[in-house]
Each structure stands twice: as structure tokens, then as C-alpha cells.
Tab-separated table of C-alpha atoms and ligand atoms in Angstrom:
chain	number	residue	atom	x	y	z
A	1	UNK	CA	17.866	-16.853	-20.803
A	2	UNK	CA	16.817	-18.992	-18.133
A	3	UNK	CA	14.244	-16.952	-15.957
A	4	UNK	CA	12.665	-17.892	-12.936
A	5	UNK	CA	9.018	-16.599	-11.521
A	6	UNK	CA	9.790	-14.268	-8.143
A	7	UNK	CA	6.773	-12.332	-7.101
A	8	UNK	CA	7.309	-8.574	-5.535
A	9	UNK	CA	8.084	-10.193	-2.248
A	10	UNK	CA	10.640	-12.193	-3.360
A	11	UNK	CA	8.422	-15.859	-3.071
A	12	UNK	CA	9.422	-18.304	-5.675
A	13	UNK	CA	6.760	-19.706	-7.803
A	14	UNK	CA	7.235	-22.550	-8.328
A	15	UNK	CA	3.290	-24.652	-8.359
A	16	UNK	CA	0.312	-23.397	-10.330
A	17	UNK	CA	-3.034	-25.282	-10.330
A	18	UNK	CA	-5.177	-25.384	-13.591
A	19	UNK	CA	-8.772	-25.601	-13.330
A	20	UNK	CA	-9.698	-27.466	-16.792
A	21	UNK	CA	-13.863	-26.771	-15.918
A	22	UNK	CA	-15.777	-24.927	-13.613
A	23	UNK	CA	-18.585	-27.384	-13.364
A	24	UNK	CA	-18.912	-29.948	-10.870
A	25	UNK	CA	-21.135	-32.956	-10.485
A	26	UNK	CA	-21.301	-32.082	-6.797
A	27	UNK	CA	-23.264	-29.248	-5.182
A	28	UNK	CA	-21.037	-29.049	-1.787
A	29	UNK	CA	-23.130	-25.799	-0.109
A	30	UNK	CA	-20.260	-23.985	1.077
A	31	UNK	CA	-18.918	-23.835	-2.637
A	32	UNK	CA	-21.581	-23.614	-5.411
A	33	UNK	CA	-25.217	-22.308	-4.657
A	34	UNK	CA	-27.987	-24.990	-5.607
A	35	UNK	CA	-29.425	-25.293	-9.250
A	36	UNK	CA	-26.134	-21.987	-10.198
A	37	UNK	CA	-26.087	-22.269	-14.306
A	38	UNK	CA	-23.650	-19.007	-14.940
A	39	UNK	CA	-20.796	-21.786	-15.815
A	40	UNK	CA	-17.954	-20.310	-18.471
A	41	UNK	CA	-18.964	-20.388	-22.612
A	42	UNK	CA	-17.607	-23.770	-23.604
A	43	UNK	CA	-15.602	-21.608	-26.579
A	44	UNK	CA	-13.793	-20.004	-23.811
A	45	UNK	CA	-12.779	-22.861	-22.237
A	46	UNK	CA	-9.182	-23.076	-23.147
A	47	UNK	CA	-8.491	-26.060	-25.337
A	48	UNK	CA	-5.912	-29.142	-24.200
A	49	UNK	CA	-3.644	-27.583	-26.232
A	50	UNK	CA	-3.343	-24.062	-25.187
A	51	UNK	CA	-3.545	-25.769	-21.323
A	52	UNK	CA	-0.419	-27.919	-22.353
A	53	UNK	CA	0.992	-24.396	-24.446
A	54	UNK	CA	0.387	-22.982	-20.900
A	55	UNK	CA	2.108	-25.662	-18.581
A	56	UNK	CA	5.383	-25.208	-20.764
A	57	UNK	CA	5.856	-22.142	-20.165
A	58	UNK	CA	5.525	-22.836	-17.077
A	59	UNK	CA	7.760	-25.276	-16.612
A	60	UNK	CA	10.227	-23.344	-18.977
A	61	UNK	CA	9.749	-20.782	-16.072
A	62	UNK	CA	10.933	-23.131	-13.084
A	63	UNK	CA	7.809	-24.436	-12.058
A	64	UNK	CA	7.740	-28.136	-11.520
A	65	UNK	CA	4.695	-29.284	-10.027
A	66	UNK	CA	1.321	-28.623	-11.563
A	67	UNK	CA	-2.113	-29.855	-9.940
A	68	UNK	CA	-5.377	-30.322	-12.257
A	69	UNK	CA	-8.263	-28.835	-10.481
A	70	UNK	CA	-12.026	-27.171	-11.362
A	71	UNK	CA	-14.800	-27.215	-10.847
A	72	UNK	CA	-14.412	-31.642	-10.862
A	73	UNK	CA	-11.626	-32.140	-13.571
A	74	UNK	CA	-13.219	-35.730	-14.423
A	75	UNK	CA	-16.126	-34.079	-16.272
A	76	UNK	CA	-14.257	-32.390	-18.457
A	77	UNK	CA	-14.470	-34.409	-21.695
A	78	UNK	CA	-11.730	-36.573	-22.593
A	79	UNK	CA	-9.524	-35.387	-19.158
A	80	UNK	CA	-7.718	-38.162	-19.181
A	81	UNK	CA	-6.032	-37.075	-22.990
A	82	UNK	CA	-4.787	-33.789	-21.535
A	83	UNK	CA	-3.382	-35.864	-18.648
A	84	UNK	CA	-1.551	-37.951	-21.232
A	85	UNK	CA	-0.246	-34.432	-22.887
A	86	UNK	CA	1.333	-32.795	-19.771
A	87	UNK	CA	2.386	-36.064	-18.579
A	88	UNK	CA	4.813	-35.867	-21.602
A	89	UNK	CA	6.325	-32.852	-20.681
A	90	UNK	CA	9.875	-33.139	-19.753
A	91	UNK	CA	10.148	-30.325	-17.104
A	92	UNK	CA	6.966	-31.129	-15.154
A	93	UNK	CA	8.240	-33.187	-11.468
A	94	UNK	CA	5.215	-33.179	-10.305
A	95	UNK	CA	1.190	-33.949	-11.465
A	96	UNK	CA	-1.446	-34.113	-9.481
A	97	UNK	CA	-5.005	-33.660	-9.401
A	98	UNK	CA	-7.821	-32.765	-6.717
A	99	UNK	CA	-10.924	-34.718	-7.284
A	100	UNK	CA	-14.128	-35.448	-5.691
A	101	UNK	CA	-13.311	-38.872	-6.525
A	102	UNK	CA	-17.129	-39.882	-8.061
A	103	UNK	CA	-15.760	-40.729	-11.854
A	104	UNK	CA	-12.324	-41.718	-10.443
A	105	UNK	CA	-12.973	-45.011	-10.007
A	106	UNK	CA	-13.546	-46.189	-14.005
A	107	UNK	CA	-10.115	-44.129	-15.153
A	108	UNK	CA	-7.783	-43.950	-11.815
A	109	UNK	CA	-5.028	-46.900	-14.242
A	110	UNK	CA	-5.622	-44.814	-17.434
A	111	UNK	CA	-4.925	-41.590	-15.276
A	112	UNK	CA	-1.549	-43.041	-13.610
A	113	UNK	CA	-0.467	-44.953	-16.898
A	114	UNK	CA	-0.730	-41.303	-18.541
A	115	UNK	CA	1.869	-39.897	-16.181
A	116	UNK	CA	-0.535	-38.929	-13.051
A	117	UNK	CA	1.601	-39.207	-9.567
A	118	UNK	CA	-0.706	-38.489	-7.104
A	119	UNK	CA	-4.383	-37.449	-6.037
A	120	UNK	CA	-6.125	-35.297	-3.382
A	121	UNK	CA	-9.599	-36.539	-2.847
A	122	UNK	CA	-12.088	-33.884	-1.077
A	123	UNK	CA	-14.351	-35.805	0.971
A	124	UNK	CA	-16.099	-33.845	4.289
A	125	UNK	CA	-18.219	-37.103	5.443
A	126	UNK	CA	-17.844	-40.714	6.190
A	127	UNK	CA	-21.692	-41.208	6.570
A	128	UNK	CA	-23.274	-41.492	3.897
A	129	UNK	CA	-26.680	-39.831	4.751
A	130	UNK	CA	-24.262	-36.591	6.249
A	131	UNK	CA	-22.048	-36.477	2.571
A	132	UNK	CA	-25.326	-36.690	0.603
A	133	UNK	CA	-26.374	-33.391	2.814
A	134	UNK	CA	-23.401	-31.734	2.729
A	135	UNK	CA	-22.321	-32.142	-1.561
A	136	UNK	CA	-26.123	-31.929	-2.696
A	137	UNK	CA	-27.171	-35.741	-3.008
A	138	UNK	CA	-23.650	-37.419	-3.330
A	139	UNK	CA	-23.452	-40.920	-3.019
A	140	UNK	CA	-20.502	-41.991	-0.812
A	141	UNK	CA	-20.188	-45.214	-1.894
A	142	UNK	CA	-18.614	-43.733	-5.370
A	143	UNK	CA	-16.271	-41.828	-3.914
A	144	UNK	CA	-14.955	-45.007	-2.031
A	145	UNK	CA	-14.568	-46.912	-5.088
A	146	UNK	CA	-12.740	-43.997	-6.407
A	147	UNK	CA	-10.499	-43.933	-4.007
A	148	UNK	CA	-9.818	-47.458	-3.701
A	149	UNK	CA	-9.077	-47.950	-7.559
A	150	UNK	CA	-6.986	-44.507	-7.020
A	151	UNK	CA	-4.520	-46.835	-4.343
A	152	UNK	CA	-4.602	-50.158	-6.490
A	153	UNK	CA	-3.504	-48.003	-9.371
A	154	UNK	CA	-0.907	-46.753	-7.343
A	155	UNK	CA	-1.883	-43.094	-7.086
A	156	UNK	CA	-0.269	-41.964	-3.860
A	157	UNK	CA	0.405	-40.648	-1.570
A	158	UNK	CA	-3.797	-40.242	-1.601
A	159	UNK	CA	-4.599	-37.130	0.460
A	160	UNK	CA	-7.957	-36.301	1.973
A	161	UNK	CA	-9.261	-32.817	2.337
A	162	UNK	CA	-11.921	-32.449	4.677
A	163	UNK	CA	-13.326	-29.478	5.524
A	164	UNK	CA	-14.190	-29.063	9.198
A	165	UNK	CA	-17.417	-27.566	10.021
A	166	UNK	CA	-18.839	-26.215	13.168
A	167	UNK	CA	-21.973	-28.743	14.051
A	168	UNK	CA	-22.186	-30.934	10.498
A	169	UNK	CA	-18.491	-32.540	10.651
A	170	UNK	CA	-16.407	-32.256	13.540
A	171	UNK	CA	-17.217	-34.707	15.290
A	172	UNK	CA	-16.342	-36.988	12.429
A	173	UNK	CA	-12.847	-35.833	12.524
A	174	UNK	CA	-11.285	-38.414	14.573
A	175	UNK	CA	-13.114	-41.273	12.898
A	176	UNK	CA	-12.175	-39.586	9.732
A	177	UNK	CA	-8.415	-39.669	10.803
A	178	UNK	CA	-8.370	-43.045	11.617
A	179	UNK	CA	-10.236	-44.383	8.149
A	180	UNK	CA	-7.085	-42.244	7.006
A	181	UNK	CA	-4.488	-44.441	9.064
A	182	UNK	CA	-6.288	-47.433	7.998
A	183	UNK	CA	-5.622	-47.159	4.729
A	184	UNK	CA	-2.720	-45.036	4.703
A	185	UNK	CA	-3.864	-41.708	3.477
A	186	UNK	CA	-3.269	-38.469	4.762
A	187	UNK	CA	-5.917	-36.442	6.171
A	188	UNK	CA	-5.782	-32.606	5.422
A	189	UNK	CA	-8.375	-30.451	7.611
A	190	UNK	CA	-9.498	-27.127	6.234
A	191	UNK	CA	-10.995	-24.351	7.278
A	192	UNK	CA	-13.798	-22.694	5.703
A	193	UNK	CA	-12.967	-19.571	2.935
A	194	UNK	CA	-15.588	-16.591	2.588
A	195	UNK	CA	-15.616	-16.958	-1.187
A	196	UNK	CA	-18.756	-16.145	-3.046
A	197	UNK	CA	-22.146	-16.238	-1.451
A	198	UNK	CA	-21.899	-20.106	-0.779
A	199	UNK	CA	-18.602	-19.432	1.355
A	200	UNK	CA	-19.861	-16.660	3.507
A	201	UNK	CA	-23.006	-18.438	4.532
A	202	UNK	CA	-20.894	-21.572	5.458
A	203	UNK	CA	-19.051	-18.863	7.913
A	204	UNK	CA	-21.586	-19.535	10.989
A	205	UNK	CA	-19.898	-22.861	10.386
A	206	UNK	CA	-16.216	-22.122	10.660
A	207	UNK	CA	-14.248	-23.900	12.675
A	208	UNK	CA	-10.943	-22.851	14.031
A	209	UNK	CA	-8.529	-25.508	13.790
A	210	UNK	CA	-6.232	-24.280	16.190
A	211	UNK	CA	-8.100	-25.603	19.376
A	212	UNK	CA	-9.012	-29.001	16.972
A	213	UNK	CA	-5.259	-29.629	16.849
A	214	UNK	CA	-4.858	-29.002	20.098
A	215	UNK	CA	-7.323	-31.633	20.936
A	216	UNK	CA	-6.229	-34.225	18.406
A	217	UNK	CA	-2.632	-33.702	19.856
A	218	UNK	CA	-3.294	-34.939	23.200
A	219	UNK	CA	-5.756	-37.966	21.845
A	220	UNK	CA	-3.425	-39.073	19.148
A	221	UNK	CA	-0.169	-37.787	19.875
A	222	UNK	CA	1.208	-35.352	17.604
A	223	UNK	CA	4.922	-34.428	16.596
A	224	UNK	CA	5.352	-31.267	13.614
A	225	UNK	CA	6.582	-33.113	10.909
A	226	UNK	CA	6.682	-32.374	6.916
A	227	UNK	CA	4.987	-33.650	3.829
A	228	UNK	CA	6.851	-32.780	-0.017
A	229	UNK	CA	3.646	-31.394	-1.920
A	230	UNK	CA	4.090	-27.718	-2.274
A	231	UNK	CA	0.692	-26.899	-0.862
A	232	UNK	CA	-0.124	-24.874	2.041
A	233	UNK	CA	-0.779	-27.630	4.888
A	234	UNK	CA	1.304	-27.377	8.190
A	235	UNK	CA	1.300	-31.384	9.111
A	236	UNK	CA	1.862	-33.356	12.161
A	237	UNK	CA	2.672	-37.441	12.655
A	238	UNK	CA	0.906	-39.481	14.414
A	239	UNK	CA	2.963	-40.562	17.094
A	240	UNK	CA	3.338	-44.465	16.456
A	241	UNK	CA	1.888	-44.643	13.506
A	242	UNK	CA	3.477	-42.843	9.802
A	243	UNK	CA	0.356	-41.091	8.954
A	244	UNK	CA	0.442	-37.737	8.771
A	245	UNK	CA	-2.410	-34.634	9.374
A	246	UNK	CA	-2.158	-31.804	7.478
A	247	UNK	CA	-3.869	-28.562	8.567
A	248	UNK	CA	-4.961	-25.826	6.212
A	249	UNK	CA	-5.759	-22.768	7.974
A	250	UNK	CA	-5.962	-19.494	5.929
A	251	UNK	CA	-8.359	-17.710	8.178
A	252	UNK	CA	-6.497	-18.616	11.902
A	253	UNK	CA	-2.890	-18.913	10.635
A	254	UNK	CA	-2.548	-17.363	7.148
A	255	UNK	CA	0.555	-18.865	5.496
A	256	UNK	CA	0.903	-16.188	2.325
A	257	UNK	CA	4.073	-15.353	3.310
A	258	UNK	CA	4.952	-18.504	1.517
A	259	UNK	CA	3.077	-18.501	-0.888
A	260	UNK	CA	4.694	-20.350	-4.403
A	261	UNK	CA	1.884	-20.841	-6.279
A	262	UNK	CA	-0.587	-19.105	-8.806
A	263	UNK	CA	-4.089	-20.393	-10.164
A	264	UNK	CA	-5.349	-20.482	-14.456
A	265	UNK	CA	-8.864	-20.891	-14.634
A	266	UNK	CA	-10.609	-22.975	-17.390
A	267	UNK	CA	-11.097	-19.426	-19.151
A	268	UNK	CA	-7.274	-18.450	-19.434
A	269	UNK	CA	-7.609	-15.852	-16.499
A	270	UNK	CA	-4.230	-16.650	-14.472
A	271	UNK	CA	-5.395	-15.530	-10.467
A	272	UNK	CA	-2.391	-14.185	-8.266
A	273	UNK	CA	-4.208	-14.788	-4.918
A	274	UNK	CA	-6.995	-16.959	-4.274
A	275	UNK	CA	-8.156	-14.209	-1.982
A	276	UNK	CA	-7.728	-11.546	-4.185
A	277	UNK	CA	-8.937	-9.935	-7.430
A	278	UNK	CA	-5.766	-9.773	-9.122
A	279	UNK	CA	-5.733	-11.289	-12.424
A	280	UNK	CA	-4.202	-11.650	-15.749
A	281	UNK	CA	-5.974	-12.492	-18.825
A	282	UNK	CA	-3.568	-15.078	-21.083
A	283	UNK	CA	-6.332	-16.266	-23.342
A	284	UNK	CA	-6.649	-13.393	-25.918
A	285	UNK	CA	-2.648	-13.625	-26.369
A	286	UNK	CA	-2.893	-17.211	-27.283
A	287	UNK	CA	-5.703	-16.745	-29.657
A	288	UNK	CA	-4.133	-13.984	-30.993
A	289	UNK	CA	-0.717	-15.870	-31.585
A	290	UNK	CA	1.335	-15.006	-29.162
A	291	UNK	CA	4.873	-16.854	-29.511
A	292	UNK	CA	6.322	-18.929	-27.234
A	293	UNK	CA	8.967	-16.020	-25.570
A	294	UNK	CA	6.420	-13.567	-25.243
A	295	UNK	CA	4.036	-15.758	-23.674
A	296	UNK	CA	7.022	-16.220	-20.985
A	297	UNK	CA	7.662	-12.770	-20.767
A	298	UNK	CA	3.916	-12.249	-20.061
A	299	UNK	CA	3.300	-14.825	-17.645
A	300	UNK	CA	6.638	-13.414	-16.029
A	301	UNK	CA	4.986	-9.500	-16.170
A	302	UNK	CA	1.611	-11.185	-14.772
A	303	UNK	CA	3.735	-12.717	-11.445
A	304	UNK	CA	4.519	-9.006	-10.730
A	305	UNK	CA	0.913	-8.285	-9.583
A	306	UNK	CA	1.387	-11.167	-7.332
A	307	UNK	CA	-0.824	-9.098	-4.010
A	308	UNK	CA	1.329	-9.962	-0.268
A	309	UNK	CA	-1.652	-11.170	0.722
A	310	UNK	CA	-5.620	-12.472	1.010
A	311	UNK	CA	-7.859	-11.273	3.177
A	312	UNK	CA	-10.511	-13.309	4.244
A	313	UNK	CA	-10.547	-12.110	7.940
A	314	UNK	CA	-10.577	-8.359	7.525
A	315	UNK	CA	-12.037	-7.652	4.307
A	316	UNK	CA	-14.702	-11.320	4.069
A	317	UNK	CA	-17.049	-9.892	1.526
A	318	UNK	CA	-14.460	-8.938	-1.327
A	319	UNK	CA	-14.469	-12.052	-3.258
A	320	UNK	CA	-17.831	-12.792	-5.477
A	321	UNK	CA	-16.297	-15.457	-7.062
A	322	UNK	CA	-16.961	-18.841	-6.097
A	323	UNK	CA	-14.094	-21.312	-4.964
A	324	UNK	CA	-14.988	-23.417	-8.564
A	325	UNK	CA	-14.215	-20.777	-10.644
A	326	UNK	CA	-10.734	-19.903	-9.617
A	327	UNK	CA	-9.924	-23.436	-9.490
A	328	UNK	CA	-9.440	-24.877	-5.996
B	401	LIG	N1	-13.694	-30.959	-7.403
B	401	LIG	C1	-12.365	-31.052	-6.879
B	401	LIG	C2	-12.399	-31.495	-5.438
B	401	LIG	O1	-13.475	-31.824	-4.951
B	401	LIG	O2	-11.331	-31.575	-4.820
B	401	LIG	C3	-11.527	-29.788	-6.997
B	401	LIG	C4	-12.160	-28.459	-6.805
B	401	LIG	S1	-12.799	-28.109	-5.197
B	401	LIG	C5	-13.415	-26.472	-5.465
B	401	LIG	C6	-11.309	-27.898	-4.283
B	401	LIG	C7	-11.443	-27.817	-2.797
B	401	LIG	O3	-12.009	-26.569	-2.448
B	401	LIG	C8	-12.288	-28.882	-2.149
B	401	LIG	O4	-11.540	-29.558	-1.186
B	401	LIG	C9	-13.417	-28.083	-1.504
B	401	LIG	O5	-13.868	-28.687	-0.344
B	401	LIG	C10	-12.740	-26.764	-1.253
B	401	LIG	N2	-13.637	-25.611	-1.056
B	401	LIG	C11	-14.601	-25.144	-1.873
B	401	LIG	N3	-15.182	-24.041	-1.359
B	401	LIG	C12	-14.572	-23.801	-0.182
B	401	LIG	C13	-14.703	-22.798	0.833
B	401	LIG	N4	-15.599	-21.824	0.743
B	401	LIG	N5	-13.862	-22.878	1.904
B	401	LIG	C14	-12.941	-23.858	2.012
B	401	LIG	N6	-12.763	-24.825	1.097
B	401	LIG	C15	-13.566	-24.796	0.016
């Protein structure tokens, strides 16, 4: 039977995003609180195996683009072996991976010889005394080897999510856009997401994009345009120039009502909204030997509580979990 994943209002899913840890080697203080420890038992960490079990079905279901996420996926042990796994799977179009791009310098060929397309690199802060603030003692410089080994290995197109904030990073934003023309990335801004404690506090920082694109559109020049990717961004082009800028903008123009895309986390909990509590526990079925059909039929029960959608603006003190543990 060939069976496709449509949600109760009729969205196609057709992306997921699998968060493989929820650690990070980053402290970024609108995501995880300084010196947190509560991370996920290591034996519930669902193995490269069940992850690849997972993505099958998935695929088997009509999705065709999967993105690796945490948490950082690079300190997950071994990463780049599950990379090599999925990258073998005959259905999957699309593989990508967010990063913070501090390991992804060393393994950025083995990732893209293993089947990897394409990267997007999170990175809030082109000075380096700034990122060090902002991600807990960062060191730039890493992240911009990362990302240059990322384009030599020919991991594009290289997309750069920067979060905007209100009086620590927007007035980098147009310096950040044109590092992004320079070397032919595409800048995504985003606003900031009342998840967990870390989240809400960053909310005296919000930033509305709306009058930033406004702005940017009358310094740069700015025509709608669109990007393939499956994500959420609403981009522009630079006029003259083929970069694009992508802006992400759940809190001032919510896009659920396209929403294609569900989120596993590392412990086999498969989220229907990132905004929302909604979940659907796969990892007791696969310990307990589910078969390859009912895991299908599951996964295709679990798209049902698919919620219309988040909210962060009327309701921003519902979600307690942090933005690492769903899987970004
Ligand atoms: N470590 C990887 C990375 O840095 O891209 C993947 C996980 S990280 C949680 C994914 C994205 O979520 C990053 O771009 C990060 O900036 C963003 N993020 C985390 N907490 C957020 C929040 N409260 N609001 C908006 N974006 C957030």
C-alpha cells in the first residue's frame, strides 16, 4: 500500500528532523541555561540503527528530506557512521544537518563523501569577543574553519542562521549579510522562540523582523524570491547579487499553516509541533519489536495528533522544554 503522511489539516509531511543528542558543546543563553546537566540516559538514546529503522519508514512514508539536528550532532560519537547509514538509503532526496560548525571542520569530506548534501551553520556573531558572550565562551575562529572546510568539501548551499537580537546582534546584521554574499552563503534571520526558561528570558531581546526587512529592503534591494529546502524561511534576493535572505519568523508571521515537517528526539519521542506538547513515544515499540508495517502504521496514527498550530505569542509560557531537546 503506498501511504503518504497528511496531518488533520490536510499538510503533507514530507521533512522530519532527528536530533541524534541533546548535548551541545555550546551554551548559547537563549537555548540551554549555564552549567544544565538533566541531558537524556545515554541507554535511551536511540541507537544508529533504530535512527536509520526510523528514517525508512519514513521515507517508505513519502518523506524525502531528513535534517540531523540536537543538541550539536558532531558530539555524538561516531556521527559521521550514521551519516554513512542514511546516506545509503534509497528513498532519502535530501540530507542535511544543522551544526554549530566547531567540530565541522576535521570531518566536513568524511561527512559529504558519506552522502551529506548540505549544511546549516548557526552562527549569531561575527566578533569574536560578542559570539564568545552570546554561546558561553565559543571561539569563532572554529566555527570559520568549519565552515570553510564545509564549502571546499562541497557542502552547499551553506546556510547561516542567525538569530537577531534586540541590543547584542542587530546591528551586525548587515555586516553579517554581506560576509554571507562574500562567500556565497545564505543568511537566514530568526526570531527568538519562548522555549524553556533560556527562551523566555531572551524575550526582552526579541526582535521583530518585519521592520528589519523593511530596512534591509531599501539598503540592499530586495525582490521575494524562493529557496528548495523545505524549511520555514520566507527569502528575498539581493537585487544584483544571487544571494538570498531567508527570514524565519514564528512569533510576527507564523507560517504553520504550512507546516510539512515533524521532529524525533534523541530519546525516540516523535514531537508534532515544536510549539506544542504533542508527542508520540516510538522507542518502546522498537525495543519491543515492532515490525516494519506496524511501525508505519504507527508513525502514520502519530501524524494524526499533528496540533494546527504553536503558540508562542498567546500562550509563551507552555513549553518547559528547551529548544535542544526537541531537536532544532
Ligand atoms: N547545534 C545545532 C546548531 O547550532 O544549529 C543544532 C541545534 S540548535 C538548537 C538549532 C537552532 O535553534 C540554532 O540555530 C539556534 O540558534 C536555534 N535556537 C535555539 N533556541 C532558540 C530560541 N529560543 N529561539 C530561537 N532559536 C533558537
Amino acid at each position: 500500500m503506498n501511504r503518504q503522511l497528511i496531518d488533520p489539516f490536510q499538510r503533507r509531511i514530507d521533512y522530519v528532523r532527528i536530533s541524534v543528542t541533546d548535548q551541545c558543546d555550546l551554551r548559547c543563553d537563549y537555548c540551554l541555561p549555564k552549567g544544565f546537566k538533566d541531558f537524556e540516559e545515554p541507554e535511551n538514546w536511540l541507537t544508529f540503527d533504530e535512527i536509520t529503522r526510523v528514517t525508512k519508514a519514513f521515507t517508505e512514508l513519502g518523506v524525502g528530506r531528513i535534517r540531523l539536528t540536537g543538541g550539536e550532532p558532531l558530539v555524538r560519537k561516531n556521527f559521521p557512521d550514521l551519516v554513512k547509514k542514511l546516506g545509503q538509503l534509497p528513498q532519502l532526496e535530501d540530507l542535511s544537518l544543522s551544526t554549530n560548525a566547531v567540530k565541522l571542520g576535521k570531518v566536513a569530506g568524511e561527512l559529504k563523501a558519506h552522502g551529506l548534501h548540505r549544511i546549516n551553520v548557526s552562527l549569531d556573531s561575527l566578533d569574536p569577543k560578542q559570539f564568545a558572550a552570546i554561546t558561553g565562551g565559543g571561539k569563532l575562529h572554529k566555527v570559520l574553519d568549519g565552515l570553510m572546510a564545509a564549502k571546499a568539501a562541497g557542502l552547499g548551499p551553506i546556510k547561516i542562521n542567525m538569530v537577531a537580537m534586540k541590543g547584542v546582534n542587530d546591528h551586525e546584521i548587515g555586516e553579517m549579510l554581506e560576509f554571507c554574499i562574500e562567500h556565497e552563503f545564505t543568511l537566514r534571520l530568526i526570531e527568538t522562540m519562548p522555549m524553556g526558561t533560556t527562551g523566555r528570558s531572551a524575550t526582552d531581546r526579541y526582535l521583530d523582523l518585519q521592520p528589519v526587512r523593511a530596512q534591509l529592503a531599501e539598503r540592499y534591494g530586495l525582490i521575494p524570491d524562493i529557496m528548495p529546502g523545505g524549511g520555514p524561511a520566507r527569502y528575498m534576493r539581493v537585487v544584483g547579487s544571487d544571494s538570498r535572505i531567508g527570514f524565519i519568523t514564528p512569533i510576527s508571521q507564523h507560517f504553520c499553516e504550512s507546516c510539512n515537517r515533524v521532529r524525533l528526539s534523541v530519546d525516540g519521542t516523535l514531537y508534532l509541533c515544536l510549539g506544542q506538547n504533542d508527542r508520540f513515544e516510538l522507542r518502546p515499540m522498537l525495543r519491543a519489536g515492532i515490525d516494519d508495517d506496524a511501525l508505519k502504521t504507527a508513525i502514520v496514527e502519530a501524524i494524526s495528533l499533528k496540533p494546527e498550530k504553536h503558540e508562542f505569542k498567546e500562550e509563551p509560557g507552555k513549553l518547559v522544554r528547551f529548544m535542544s531537546a526537541t531537536g532544532g
